[in-house]
Amino acid sequence: MKLLVIGSGGREHALVWKPAQSPRVTQTWCAPGNAGIAREKRPDPTVVGPDNPLALGNGVLICQDFAEAERAIDEIMATKAFGAAGTRVVIQDFLAG
């Protein structure tokens, strides 16, 4: 079995460490926040760490409060941090948990 873990924190380290001890796991990859490697490596299971949603690294910012969201919008639209991709933004509610 080939295992892919998305994330780079301590919890993700544990998600890699224990399964890697299994004789059934033949190969393990860790990706810090972008699941693009899944298309390339074709792992059997993919585990996403709790602090690393798949959207991170794909032009998505997770803001914890209104002030942080305002700064993010200013960076995206006023300073054009994402170039032409930042001419339109989608805002969604943040759901903790």
Short mmCIF file of C-alpha atoms in Angstrom, two decimals:
data_model
loop_
_atom_site.label_atom_id
_atom_site.label_comp_id
_atom_site.label_asym_id
_atom_site.label_seq_id
_atom_site.Cartn_x
_atom_site.Cartn_y
_atom_site.Cartn_z
CA MET A 1 0.00 0.00 0.00
CA LYS A 2 1.22 3.51 -0.86
CA LEU A 3 0.31 6.21 1.70
CA LEU A 4 0.15 9.99 1.19
CA VAL A 5 -0.25 12.39 4.12
CA ILE A 6 -1.07 16.05 3.45
CA GLY A 7 0.29 18.39 6.12
CA SER A 8 3.48 19.38 7.92
CA GLY A 9 2.68 19.66 11.62
CA GLY A 10 3.15 17.37 14.58
CA ARG A 11 -0.18 15.64 14.08
CA GLU A 12 0.69 14.86 10.50
CA HIS A 13 4.03 13.45 11.68
CA ALA A 14 2.08 11.01 13.86
CA LEU A 15 -0.21 10.19 10.93
CA VAL A 16 2.89 9.14 8.97
CA TRP A 17 4.91 7.51 11.73
CA LYS A 18 2.49 4.82 12.88
CA PRO A 19 1.25 3.55 9.48
CA ALA A 20 4.83 3.52 8.18
CA GLN A 21 5.57 0.78 10.73
CA SER A 22 3.09 -1.54 9.05
CA PRO A 23 4.49 -4.17 6.68
CA ARG A 24 1.51 -3.43 4.40
CA VAL A 25 2.77 0.13 3.74
CA THR A 26 5.38 -0.06 0.99
CA GLN A 27 5.85 3.64 0.31
CA THR A 28 5.00 6.88 2.13
CA TRP A 29 4.92 10.49 0.94
CA CYS A 30 4.31 13.71 2.87
CA ALA A 31 3.17 16.88 1.17
CA PRO A 32 3.16 20.06 3.27
CA GLY A 33 -0.08 21.51 1.96
CA ASN A 34 -0.73 20.78 -1.68
CA ALA A 35 -2.42 17.58 -2.79
CA GLY A 36 -1.08 17.79 -6.37
CA ILE A 37 1.30 14.94 -5.56
CA ALA A 38 -1.73 12.63 -5.25
CA ARG A 39 -2.34 12.83 -8.99
CA GLU A 40 1.28 12.01 -9.71
CA LYS A 41 1.96 9.24 -7.16
CA ARG A 42 -1.49 7.59 -7.07
CA PRO A 43 -1.46 6.59 -3.39
CA ASP A 44 -3.90 4.00 -2.09
CA PRO A 45 -5.16 6.13 0.85
CA THR A 46 -4.62 9.87 1.18
CA VAL A 47 -4.81 11.30 4.70
CA VAL A 48 -5.33 15.04 5.14
CA GLY A 49 -3.99 16.48 8.38
CA PRO A 50 -6.47 18.44 10.51
CA ASP A 51 -4.62 21.76 10.10
CA ASN A 52 -4.08 21.48 6.34
CA PRO A 53 -7.22 21.64 4.22
CA LEU A 54 -6.68 20.56 0.62
CA ALA A 55 -7.44 24.07 -0.56
CA LEU A 56 -4.31 25.54 1.02
CA GLY A 57 -1.62 26.15 -1.54
CA ASN A 58 -4.19 26.58 -4.31
CA GLY A 59 -4.85 30.30 -3.93
CA VAL A 60 -7.03 29.83 -0.87
CA LEU A 61 -6.52 31.72 2.35
CA ILE A 62 -8.11 30.59 5.60
CA CYS A 63 -8.74 33.67 7.76
CA GLN A 64 -9.46 33.40 11.46
CA ASP A 65 -11.28 36.73 11.86
CA PHE A 66 -12.70 39.71 9.97
CA ALA A 67 -9.51 41.82 10.25
CA GLU A 68 -7.40 39.03 8.77
CA ALA A 69 -9.92 38.65 5.94
CA GLU A 70 -9.73 42.40 5.21
CA ARG A 71 -5.92 42.24 5.02
CA ALA A 72 -6.12 39.20 2.73
CA ILE A 73 -8.54 40.92 0.35
CA ASP A 74 -6.30 44.00 0.26
CA GLU A 75 -3.27 41.83 -0.53
CA ILE A 76 -5.11 39.90 -3.23
CA MET A 77 -6.91 42.74 -4.95
CA ALA A 78 -4.96 45.95 -4.23
CA THR A 79 -1.39 44.64 -4.40
CA LYS A 80 -2.33 41.95 -6.95
CA ALA A 81 -0.50 39.19 -5.05
CA PHE A 82 -2.17 36.53 -7.25
CA GLY A 83 -1.90 38.50 -10.49
CA ALA A 84 -4.86 38.18 -12.85
CA ALA A 85 -6.24 35.31 -10.73
CA GLY A 86 -6.98 37.82 -7.98
CA THR A 87 -9.46 39.97 -9.88
CA ARG A 88 -12.32 38.00 -8.32
CA VAL A 89 -12.60 36.51 -4.85
CA VAL A 90 -15.03 34.09 -3.25
CA ILE A 91 -15.77 34.55 0.43
CA GLN A 92 -17.16 31.69 2.50
CA ASP A 93 -17.97 31.34 6.18
CA PHE A 94 -15.27 29.85 8.37
CA LEU A 95 -16.50 26.76 10.18
CA ALA A 96 -14.28 25.63 13.02
CA GLY A 97 -14.08 22.00 13.95
#
